[in-house]
């Protein structure tokens, strides 16, 4: 054993506490940044894991916020060490940011374990950055605190609030001639008026709310706007708190428990959160070795009403949510109704109920009460049936309620190209009663499971005034999307799931109340088709994409790479000295 290994204390001391050549090297190279020698005297070393990138516009204020985290760490007597990780931005990354979520998680895990870090602040915002960072951190299990980006300011167009849901509608209007390209161009600058994540309850704000519900972030983490000075204060408080968490040895497993995950599922229901949360939270929980099955989403959330009136299920935007009191109001309401485990420990050092006891609803038209909820049914339903033996997901609150029990003939699209080629064909044989089916957009099939589940309503039907139609796929959909959209069909088409066997004209039955999704063909016929099915050729031939396709698990298991599930902790198995 070298002298570097002899000094007891914090993990970082096995790098910085030694008196020999290795300790010299570890300190000397860090001192090249202008760090004084007392920074190596046994103070907690805090990693600031930063997803800042100009390729991830939602996180583009993180260099600024990181300075406030740094100040907080120094104020509390810690040593900040900021580092970048892969940042999959939702809008620019091809074929889909989801493909890179697991890559980022590996980057986070390996960087944390490999370096002299005692605790970590996770700076996360745009959709995939939150689950990726939590997954990686869970597998290492250091003291960990989440800091989210916060939403961008409310969009504003022609004197009215303008959100992503309005932008989707504008896109449909452009396809049918009701809006012009000039309208679209003008709307670009109206939608995104500042740094921050999408200003509706999309995946980013859903995951930021889940960070609060899990107790992994401080109260108000999700909804303070990105550019609000209060987010800078929050960043500073996060910096202070993580130093104390290291001193208290509050590792992530003490916070991210099964009960915390149950709380997160219930909060997701109460906020009308994104369907993507089902996949991401499953992956996070399983990294932490917390059991979570897809059926738990229904079981745990069925009594929880939707309290939040926010797009895409409602009317308001994230800035309004913050001004109405934010996630703490929802947590407090559900705690008081006995729906949450209020005694769960949070990173604040208080229980969930204690940390959010101060909350006050300041706008009951934005945040409704448990007694008089915004919608009595909650956000996400899990379907089973012969079309999705592993499960599938629908967000009833975002669908035309008349479609929630429906039987209709399938109109099949074999893949994205087929969809784009034919969806607006005036000769497409489709009626409002049809069921649109899209194949080969699952984790292996695309690869990466893109957000193509909200297929565009065919122009032919839009012109008839059709506003919703049943759509079924093995894809995901954006948290900003809406409609009678069945997603995450598992097993996916590319591995020979029943979805792969659906043909044009087959009758499909959806019954959300009974949680059923069935392909109505004789079992014998289904088996004949299964025997004749041939796997499509994968486009992923090498590199990370091949690793992903070869090892990714199915949607109901969280789309993690199978060898990444679970944790190995922070010990480095072999040192070079
Ligand atoms: Fe980044 Fe929506 S595109 S949060």
XYZ file of N, CA and C in Angstrom, residues 43-278:
708
model
N -10.922 18.835 3.457
C -12.260 19.396 3.192
C -12.979 18.521 2.164
N -14.308 18.476 2.246
C -15.054 17.709 1.242
C -14.810 18.273 -0.161
N -14.485 17.397 -1.072
C -14.316 17.792 -2.471
C -15.622 17.482 -3.191
N -16.197 18.514 -3.778
C -17.526 18.384 -4.372
C -17.438 18.488 -5.895
N -17.891 17.459 -6.566
C -17.972 17.516 -8.013
C -19.201 18.300 -8.443
N -19.006 19.174 -9.402
C -20.158 19.852 -10.027
C -20.267 19.255 -11.424
N -21.215 18.366 -11.559
C -21.365 17.606 -12.804
C -22.250 18.422 -13.746
N -21.631 18.989 -14.763
C -22.294 20.039 -15.538
C -22.637 19.557 -16.942
N -23.907 19.707 -17.314
C -24.344 19.356 -18.674
C -24.467 20.600 -19.552
N -23.724 21.657 -19.181
C -23.728 22.847 -20.048
C -23.253 22.467 -21.444
N -23.934 22.979 -22.440
C -23.494 22.784 -23.818
C -24.297 23.723 -24.703
N -23.627 24.288 -25.684
C -24.388 25.094 -26.655
C -25.227 24.195 -27.550
N -24.927 22.895 -27.511
C -25.748 21.942 -28.257
C -26.996 21.546 -27.464
N -27.059 21.980 -26.224
C -28.231 21.725 -25.366
C -28.729 23.085 -24.878
N -29.456 23.806 -25.731
C -29.810 25.195 -25.400
C -30.530 25.321 -24.059
N -31.302 24.314 -23.674
C -32.053 24.394 -22.413
C -31.121 24.507 -21.207
N -29.878 24.025 -21.340
C -28.927 24.023 -20.231
C -27.839 25.086 -20.428
N -28.095 26.041 -21.300
C -27.007 26.947 -21.692
C -26.693 28.004 -20.642
N -27.438 28.059 -19.549
C -27.128 28.990 -18.459
C -26.347 28.294 -17.330
N -25.961 27.048 -17.540
C -25.348 26.280 -16.455
C -23.934 26.758 -16.103
N -23.237 27.404 -17.030
C -21.910 27.932 -16.638
C -22.100 29.041 -15.604
N -23.173 29.826 -15.824
C -23.501 30.903 -14.897
C -23.940 30.323 -13.539
N -24.885 29.373 -13.574
C -25.385 28.804 -12.315
C -24.296 28.063 -11.544
N -23.385 27.433 -12.278
C -22.317 26.680 -11.612
C -21.472 27.587 -10.726
N -21.360 28.858 -11.098
C -20.596 29.798 -10.268
C -21.260 29.972 -8.909
N -22.588 29.971 -8.909
C -23.307 30.118 -7.635
C -23.186 28.847 -6.789
N -23.207 27.693 -7.463
C -22.985 26.432 -6.736
C -21.595 26.468 -6.108
N -20.629 26.889 -6.893
C -19.234 26.958 -6.435
C -19.115 27.851 -5.200
N -19.774 29.025 -5.257
C -19.705 29.937 -4.110
C -20.292 29.290 -2.863
N -21.411 28.582 -3.059
C -22.035 27.900 -1.912
C -21.115 26.849 -1.319
N -20.440 26.105 -2.185
C -19.518 25.055 -1.703
C -18.380 25.687 -0.902
N -17.829 26.763 -1.424
C -16.721 27.431 -0.726
C -17.192 28.014 0.606
N -18.387 28.604 0.595
C -18.930 29.188 1.836
C -19.076 28.136 2.935
N -19.392 26.912 2.524
C -19.607 25.846 3.511
C -18.323 25.098 3.843
N -17.210 25.523 3.239
C -15.930 24.898 3.581
C -15.564 23.711 2.721
N -16.174 23.602 1.563
C -15.831 22.525 0.640
C -14.954 23.022 -0.496
N -14.574 22.100 -1.337
C -13.720 22.419 -2.494
C -14.468 22.019 -3.758
N -14.835 22.992 -4.595
C -15.573 22.650 -5.821
C -14.652 22.165 -6.932
N -15.079 21.147 -7.646
C -14.361 20.690 -8.841
C -15.394 20.383 -9.918
N -15.502 21.318 -10.858
C -16.528 21.206 -11.897
C -16.016 20.365 -13.054
N -16.893 19.550 -13.611
C -16.486 18.759 -14.773
C -17.658 18.608 -15.745
N -17.347 18.501 -17.034
C -18.414 18.339 -18.030
C -18.707 16.865 -18.264
N -19.923 16.586 -18.658
C -20.263 15.243 -19.150
C -21.045 15.399 -20.454
N -21.156 14.320 -21.165
C -21.920 14.313 -22.410
C -23.311 14.891 -22.159
N -23.738 15.783 -23.026
C -25.009 16.466 -22.808
C -25.937 16.245 -23.999
N -26.847 15.279 -23.901
C -27.745 15.034 -25.035
C -28.901 16.038 -25.066
N -28.809 16.996 -25.956
C -29.866 18.013 -26.103
C -31.027 17.436 -26.907
N -32.214 17.728 -26.467
C -33.394 17.084 -27.044
C -33.648 17.495 -28.493
N -33.429 18.748 -28.798
C -33.887 19.227 -30.100
C -32.869 19.005 -31.220
N -31.601 18.862 -30.895
C -30.598 18.774 -31.957
C -30.043 17.368 -32.156
N -30.064 16.543 -31.112
C -29.382 15.246 -31.176
C -30.118 14.263 -32.091
N -29.396 13.662 -33.012
C -29.966 12.650 -33.917
C -29.293 11.300 -33.694
N -29.972 10.169 -33.846
C -31.379 10.088 -34.246
C -32.334 10.481 -33.131
N -31.910 10.394 -31.886
C -32.734 10.825 -30.752
C -31.837 10.917 -29.525
N -32.097 11.923 -28.689
C -31.294 12.096 -27.475
C -31.384 10.866 -26.576
N -32.474 10.116 -26.708
C -32.644 8.927 -25.859
C -31.533 7.910 -26.108
N -31.031 7.864 -27.328
C -29.940 6.925 -27.628
C -28.722 7.232 -26.750
N -28.520 8.517 -26.469
C -27.335 8.930 -25.711
C -27.557 8.975 -24.199
N -28.804 8.785 -23.736
C -29.048 8.852 -22.286
C -28.136 7.891 -21.530
N -28.047 6.660 -22.003
C -27.257 5.657 -21.281
C -25.754 5.927 -21.412
N -25.357 6.498 -22.544
C -23.945 6.871 -22.728
C -23.565 7.938 -21.694
N -24.432 8.936 -21.541
C -24.180 9.982 -20.541
C -24.114 9.374 -19.143
N -25.002 8.431 -18.871
C -25.008 7.827 -17.528
C -23.692 7.103 -17.262
N -23.133 6.477 -18.303
C -21.834 5.793 -18.132
C -20.733 6.805 -17.881
N -20.805 7.916 -18.619
C -19.834 8.997 -18.464
C -19.857 9.504 -17.014
N -21.059 9.751 -16.500
C -21.207 10.253 -15.123
C -20.652 9.226 -14.133
N -21.080 7.988 -14.293
C -20.668 6.945 -13.336
C -19.153 6.799 -13.310
N -18.570 6.676 -14.480
C -17.121 6.416 -14.520
C -16.325 7.630 -14.054
N -16.795 8.840 -14.389
C -16.076 10.046 -13.962
C -16.128 10.197 -12.447
N -17.300 9.946 -11.860
C -17.414 10.074 -10.402
C -16.509 9.084 -9.689
N -16.564 7.839 -10.147
C -15.799 6.798 -9.442
C -14.299 6.995 -9.603
N -13.911 7.511 -10.760
C -12.485 7.571 -11.085
C -11.768 8.756 -10.439
N -12.516 9.676 -9.853
C -11.898 10.926 -9.419
C -12.070 11.195 -7.925
N -11.263 12.119 -7.380
C -11.301 12.411 -5.938
C -12.509 13.251 -5.560
N -13.677 12.653 -5.627
C -14.933 13.369 -5.376
C -15.633 12.724 -4.183
N -16.039 13.573 -3.230
C -16.724 13.066 -2.025
C -18.238 13.203 -2.123
N -18.680 14.170 -2.885
C -20.117 14.383 -3.065
C -20.302 15.094 -4.391
N -21.540 15.079 -4.910
C -21.703 15.640 -6.247
C -23.014 16.415 -6.365
N -22.919 17.527 -7.089
C -24.102 18.286 -7.499
C -24.357 17.944 -8.960
N -25.562 17.473 -9.246
C -25.912 17.110 -10.618
C -26.663 18.275 -11.256
N -26.077 18.886 -12.270
C -26.730 20.004 -12.964
C -27.406 19.448 -14.211
N -28.716 19.405 -14.170
C -29.460 18.684 -15.199
C -30.711 19.464 -15.582
N -31.098 19.354 -16.836
C -32.256 20.133 -17.273
C -32.987 19.481 -18.426
N -32.433 19.641 -19.638
C -33.100 19.114 -20.821
C -33.364 17.609 -20.623
N -34.442 17.132 -21.256
C -35.086 15.856 -20.907
C -34.160 14.741 -20.421
N -33.225 14.323 -21.260
C -32.463 13.113 -20.947
C -31.359 13.370 -19.931
N -30.997 14.626 -19.731
C -29.884 14.899 -18.828
C -30.240 14.530 -17.391
N -31.511 14.671 -17.010
C -31.880 14.341 -15.623
C -31.787 12.836 -15.353
N -32.483 11.998 -16.123
C -32.331 10.570 -15.821
C -30.902 10.084 -16.006
N -30.211 10.586 -17.000
C -28.842 10.116 -17.248
C -27.953 10.371 -16.041
N -28.040 11.584 -15.487
C -27.166 11.929 -14.362
C -27.566 11.163 -13.106
N -28.873 11.024 -12.894
C -29.313 10.272 -11.706
C -28.945 8.799 -11.826
N -29.060 8.241 -13.024
C -28.697 6.830 -13.218
C -27.211 6.616 -12.914
N -26.383 7.464 -13.487
C -24.940 7.324 -13.272
C -24.586 7.500 -11.808
N -25.176 8.518 -11.158
C -24.865 8.794 -9.751
C -25.367 7.658 -8.858
N -26.516 7.080 -9.209
C -27.065 5.995 -8.384
C -26.120 4.800 -8.369
N -25.488 4.532 -9.491
C -24.593 3.372 -9.545
C -23.313 3.588 -8.755
N -23.027 4.841 -8.383
C -21.826 5.144 -7.587
C -22.172 5.371 -6.114
N -23.343 6.009 -5.885
C -23.878 6.155 -4.525
C -23.028 7.021 -3.594
N -22.609 8.170 -4.092
C -22.006 9.190 -3.223
C -23.117 10.083 -2.670
N -22.838 10.935 -1.686
C -23.790 11.997 -1.367
C -24.060 12.813 -2.637
N -25.337 12.985 -2.967
C -25.709 13.529 -4.278
C -26.891 14.460 -4.119
N -26.825 15.595 -4.795
C -27.967 16.520 -4.781
C -28.215 16.992 -6.211
N -29.475 17.081 -6.570
C -29.846 17.495 -7.924
C -30.162 18.981 -7.985
N -29.731 19.608 -9.048
C -30.087 21.006 -9.316
C -30.585 21.081 -10.756
N -31.844 21.435 -10.911
C -32.420 21.464 -12.259
C -32.269 22.833 -12.896
N -32.460 22.854 -14.210
C -32.227 24.078 -14.985
C -33.306 25.120 -14.758
N -34.532 24.655 -14.477
C -35.666 25.580 -14.400
C -36.223 25.842 -15.782
N -37.504 26.185 -15.834
C -38.144 26.409 -17.138
C -37.813 27.771 -17.725
N -37.905 27.852 -19.024
C -37.786 29.153 -19.673
C -39.012 30.016 -19.322
N -38.916 31.286 -19.572
C -40.053 32.174 -19.299
C -41.244 31.767 -20.160
N -42.424 32.155 -19.747
C -43.607 31.897 -20.566
C -43.390 32.434 -21.974
N -43.803 31.648 -22.979
C -43.805 32.170 -24.336
C -44.886 33.230 -24.468
N -44.719 34.105 -25.443
C -45.694 35.175 -25.620
C -45.801 35.514 -27.096
N -47.036 35.488 -27.596
C -47.236 35.798 -29.019
C -48.521 36.604 -29.168
N -48.403 37.718 -29.851
C -49.565 38.592 -30.084
C -50.298 38.883 -28.773
N -49.517 39.134 -27.753
C -50.114 39.524 -26.470
C -50.701 38.377 -25.671
N -50.517 37.147 -26.182
C -51.071 35.993 -25.466
C -49.972 35.019 -25.104
N -50.241 34.255 -24.035
C -49.317 33.202 -23.649
C -49.176 32.195 -24.796
N -47.950 31.704 -25.005
C -47.693 30.825 -26.162
C -46.761 29.704 -25.711
N -47.295 28.473 -25.663
C -46.510 27.329 -25.200
C -46.293 26.313 -26.308
N -45.625 25.230 -25.942
C -45.297 24.215 -26.952
C -46.573 23.614 -27.548
N -47.607 23.484 -26.712
C -48.870 22.939 -27.221
C -49.415 23.845 -28.330
N -49.296 25.160 -28.129
C -49.747 26.098 -29.165
C -48.889 25.951 -30.417
N -47.603 25.665 -30.205
C -46.711 25.507 -31.359
C -47.075 24.253 -32.164
N -47.426 23.149 -31.438
C -47.866 21.946 -32.157
C -49.079 22.282 -33.030
N -50.023 23.058 -32.477
C -51.241 23.391 -33.227
C -50.890 24.244 -34.445
N -49.967 25.169 -34.247
C -49.546 26.012 -35.368
C -48.963 25.148 -36.488
N -48.191 24.122 -36.082
C -47.620 23.201 -37.084
C -48.715 22.499 -37.871
N -49.765 22.039 -37.177
C -50.895 21.392 -37.864
C -51.586 22.392 -38.802
N -51.746 23.640 -38.329
C -52.388 24.660 -39.164
C -51.579 24.911 -40.430
N -50.247 24.867 -40.305
C -49.396 25.089 -41.483
C -49.581 23.958 -42.501
N -49.788 22.718 -41.990
C -49.969 21.574 -42.897
C -51.291 21.644 -43.642
N -52.280 22.321 -43.073
C -53.585 22.381 -43.735
C -53.850 23.743 -44.371
N -52.835 24.613 -44.381
C -52.984 25.905 -45.045
C -53.611 26.986 -44.176
N -53.877 26.692 -42.904
C -54.473 27.707 -42.023
C -53.422 28.667 -41.468
N -52.158 28.278 -41.563
C -51.068 29.160 -41.135
C -49.996 29.136 -42.226
N -49.206 30.206 -42.285
C -48.177 30.307 -43.319
C -46.798 30.031 -42.726
N -45.831 29.856 -43.609
C -44.459 29.676 -43.144
C -43.971 30.919 -42.411
N -44.474 32.087 -42.845
C -44.102 33.332 -42.159
C -44.625 33.312 -40.711
N -45.830 32.789 -40.539
C -46.379 32.666 -39.166
C -45.452 31.803 -38.319
N -45.004 30.699 -38.923
C -44.132 29.771 -38.191
C -42.831 30.468 -37.801
N -42.269 31.199 -38.762
C -40.982 31.856 -38.515
C -41.104 32.882 -37.398
N -42.197 33.609 -37.437
C -42.405 34.634 -36.410
C -42.594 33.982 -35.026
N -43.264 32.821 -35.025
C -43.542 32.146 -33.747
C -42.275 31.599 -33.095
N -41.244 31.316 -33.904
C -39.993 30.755 -33.357
C -39.456 31.580 -32.195
N -39.463 32.894 -32.391
C -38.868 33.742 -31.362
C -39.858 34.038 -30.234
N -41.119 33.661 -30.421
C -42.128 33.903 -29.371
C -42.150 32.768 -28.356
N -41.752 31.591 -28.822
C -41.882 30.402 -27.972
C -40.781 30.353 -26.918
N -39.550 30.486 -27.354
C -38.401 30.292 -26.469
C -37.737 31.631 -26.175
N -38.153 32.268 -25.092
C -37.720 33.643 -24.829
C -36.546 33.744 -23.877
N -36.083 32.610 -23.359
C -34.956 32.692 -22.421
C -34.286 31.333 -22.322
N -33.191 31.290 -21.567
C -32.616 30.000 -21.207
C -33.687 29.165 -20.493
N -33.404 27.890 -20.355
C -34.268 27.029 -19.545
C -34.946 25.958 -20.364
N -35.609 25.061 -19.651
C -36.261 23.922 -20.307
C -37.646 24.328 -20.788
N -38.249 23.472 -21.604
C -39.567 23.757 -22.174
C -40.530 24.194 -21.074
N -41.370 25.167 -21.420
C -42.153 25.829 -20.367
C -43.504 25.171 -20.087
N -43.674 23.928 -20.521
C -44.876 23.167 -20.164
C -44.451 22.002 -19.261
N -45.425 21.201 -18.834
C -45.064 20.026 -18.025
C -44.638 18.907 -18.973
N -43.545 19.165 -19.685
C -42.954 18.163 -20.561
C -42.054 17.258 -19.739
N -41.223 16.511 -20.437
C -40.377 15.548 -19.729
C -39.386 16.250 -18.795
N -38.827 17.370 -19.242
C -37.812 18.038 -18.419
C -38.406 18.501 -17.091
N -39.536 19.200 -17.143
C -40.127 19.691 -15.888
C -40.737 18.552 -15.079
N -41.209 17.516 -15.771
C -41.677 16.328 -15.043
C -40.529 15.731 -14.244
N -39.387 15.548 -14.884
C -38.260 14.924 -14.184
C -37.721 15.840 -13.087
N -37.774 17.157 -13.321
C -37.337 18.097 -12.275
C -38.282 18.028 -11.078
N -39.577 17.846 -11.340
C -40.551 17.697 -10.245
C -40.309 16.377 -9.514
N -39.947 15.360 -10.275
C -39.651 14.053 -9.667
C -38.397 14.149 -8.790
N -37.451 14.963 -9.203
C -36.253 15.188 -8.366
C -36.686 15.722 -6.995
N -37.638 16.656 -7.004
C -38.148 17.174 -5.725
C -38.891 16.094 -4.951
N -39.738 15.352 -5.657
C -40.553 14.328 -4.986
C -39.694 13.212 -4.403
N -38.617 12.870 -5.110
C -37.703 11.842 -4.600
C -36.941 12.330 -3.376
N -36.945 13.653 -3.178
C -36.164 14.227 -2.088
C -34.705 14.413 -2.458
N -34.403 14.300 -3.761
C -33.015 14.408 -4.222
C -32.640 15.859 -4.527
N -33.670 16.735 -4.638
C -33.423 18.167 -4.843
C -34.062 18.950 -3.715
N -33.686 20.213 -3.596
C -34.285 21.068 -2.568
C -35.666 21.519 -3.028
N -36.539 21.917 -2.092
C -37.855 22.431 -2.496
C -37.719 23.584 -3.481
N -38.650 23.635 -4.436
C -38.706 24.679 -5.473
C -37.745 24.426 -6.616
N -37.080 23.256 -6.599
C -36.097 22.948 -7.630
C -36.689 22.994 -9.029
N -37.936 22.554 -9.174
C -38.459 22.330 -10.530
C -38.910 23.602 -11.230
N -39.592 24.491 -10.509
C -40.385 25.490 -11.235
C -39.839 26.920 -11.224
N -38.857 27.226 -10.382
C -38.302 28.594 -10.456
C -37.751 28.782 -11.869
N -38.179 29.844 -12.580
C -37.676 30.015 -13.950
C -36.147 30.060 -14.010
N -35.633 29.607 -15.124
C -34.178 29.497 -15.294
C -33.469 30.814 -15.051
N -34.085 31.914 -15.465
C -33.388 33.200 -15.401
C -33.767 34.013 -14.166
N -34.576 33.451 -13.289
C -35.000 34.144 -12.071
C -33.841 34.141 -11.072
N -33.634 35.265 -10.423
C -32.533 35.362 -9.449
C -32.675 34.316 -8.346
N -33.912 33.888 -8.092
C -34.102 32.891 -7.039
C -33.473 31.547 -7.396
N -33.296 31.288 -8.679
C -32.594 30.038 -9.047
C -31.100 30.154 -8.729
N -30.590 31.367 -8.800
C -29.186 31.558 -8.413
C -29.029 31.324 -6.910
N -29.988 31.821 -6.150
C -29.942 31.592 -4.697
C -30.041 30.091 -4.411
N -30.970 29.443 -5.119
C -31.131 27.989 -4.932
C -29.815 27.273 -5.236
N -29.151 27.690 -6.289
C -27.882 27.055 -6.668
C -26.861 27.203 -5.551
N -26.854 28.361 -4.973
C -25.915 28.610 -3.870
C -26.243 27.737 -2.662
N -27.534 27.611 -2.374
C -27.945 26.779 -1.235
C -27.609 25.304 -1.493
N -27.750 24.891 -2.748
C -27.374 23.518 -3.116
C -25.888 23.302 -2.845
N -25.072 24.293 -3.232
C -23.630 24.209 -2.993
C -23.310 24.092 -1.516
N -24.014 24.873 -0.707
C -23.767 24.781 0.748
C -24.195 23.415 1.289
N -25.349 22.984 0.843
C -25.947 21.778 1.439
C -25.138 20.521 1.119
N -24.595 20.420 -0.085
C -23.894 19.172 -0.439
C -22.663 18.983 0.451
N -22.059 20.070 0.874
C -20.889 19.943 1.750
C -21.310 19.308 3.076
N -22.435 19.785 3.609
C -22.927 19.187 4.856
C -23.354 17.740 4.648
N -23.914 17.464 3.489
C -24.326 16.072 3.224
C -23.127 15.126 3.256
N -22.001 15.592 2.753
C -20.796 14.756 2.820
C -20.408 14.548 4.278
N -20.468 15.622 5.049
C -20.104 15.494 6.480
C -21.055 14.552 7.213
N -22.323 14.548 6.751
C -23.327 13.666 7.390
C -23.332 12.268 6.776
N -22.482 12.067 5.778
C -22.436 10.782 5.057
C -23.824 10.397 4.524
N -24.524 11.394 3.979
C -25.867 11.144 3.436
C -25.739 10.689 1.986
N -25.448 9.412 1.836
C -25.314 8.868 0.481
C -26.685 8.776 -0.194
N -26.661 8.633 -1.510
C -27.903 8.698 -2.288
C -28.891 7.599 -1.882
N -28.380 6.441 -1.481
C -29.294 5.342 -1.138
C -30.123 5.630 0.104
N -29.698 6.635 0.903
C -30.486 6.972 2.089
C -31.705 7.817 1.712
N -31.674 8.385 0.532
C -32.769 9.250 0.063
C -33.598 8.548 -1.018
N -32.895 7.950 -1.952
C -33.585 7.371 -3.116
C -34.004 5.926 -2.803
N -35.069 5.814 -2.045
C -35.555 4.514 -1.569
C -36.815 4.107 -2.337
N -37.305 2.922 -2.053
C -38.564 2.479 -2.660
C -39.700 3.466 -2.327
N -39.754 3.913 -1.063
C -40.828 4.834 -0.685
C -40.699 6.160 -1.433
N -39.473 6.616 -1.630
C -39.263 7.857 -2.384
C -39.733 7.683 -3.828
N -39.465 6.510 -4.386
C -39.912 6.238 -5.758
C -41.443 6.216 -5.814
N -42.065 5.651 -4.795
C -43.535 5.659 -4.746
C -44.040 7.103 -4.687
N -43.381 7.931 -3.889
C -43.766 9.345 -3.839
C -43.658 9.989 -5.214
N -42.593 9.680 -5.916
C -42.375 10.278 -7.239
C -43.480 9.884 -8.216
N -43.902 8.629 -8.159
C -44.968 8.166 -9.064
C -46.266 8.919 -8.762
N -46.527 9.158 -7.488
C -47.761 9.862 -7.120
C -47.699 11.342 -7.501
N -46.542 11.930 -7.320
C -46.406 13.335 -7.732
C -46.547 13.441 -9.245
N -45.999 12.473 -9.957
C -46.133 12.493 -11.412
C -47.610 12.483 -11.811
N -48.411 11.720 -11.084
C -49.849 11.690 -11.374
C -50.485 13.045 -11.069
N -50.096 13.629 -9.960
C -50.731 14.880 -9.537
C -50.377 16.057 -10.439
N -49.227 15.999 -11.086
C -48.832 17.108 -11.975
C -49.205 16.815 -13.432
N -49.765 15.624 -13.719
C -50.045 15.275 -15.128
C -48.750 15.144 -15.892
N -47.775 14.453 -15.287
C -46.415 14.401 -15.846
C -46.287 13.563 -17.104
N -45.120 13.642 -17.676
C -44.825 13.014 -18.972
C -44.792 11.490 -18.889
N -45.232 10.856 -19.961
C -45.147 9.399 -20.056
C -43.698 8.912 -20.036
N -42.780 9.757 -20.429
C -41.372 9.350 -20.428
C -40.865 9.032 -19.026
N -41.537 9.595 -18.025
C -41.118 9.347 -16.639
C -41.174 7.864 -16.305
N -42.080 7.133 -16.944
C -42.211 5.699 -16.651
C -40.894 4.989 -16.973
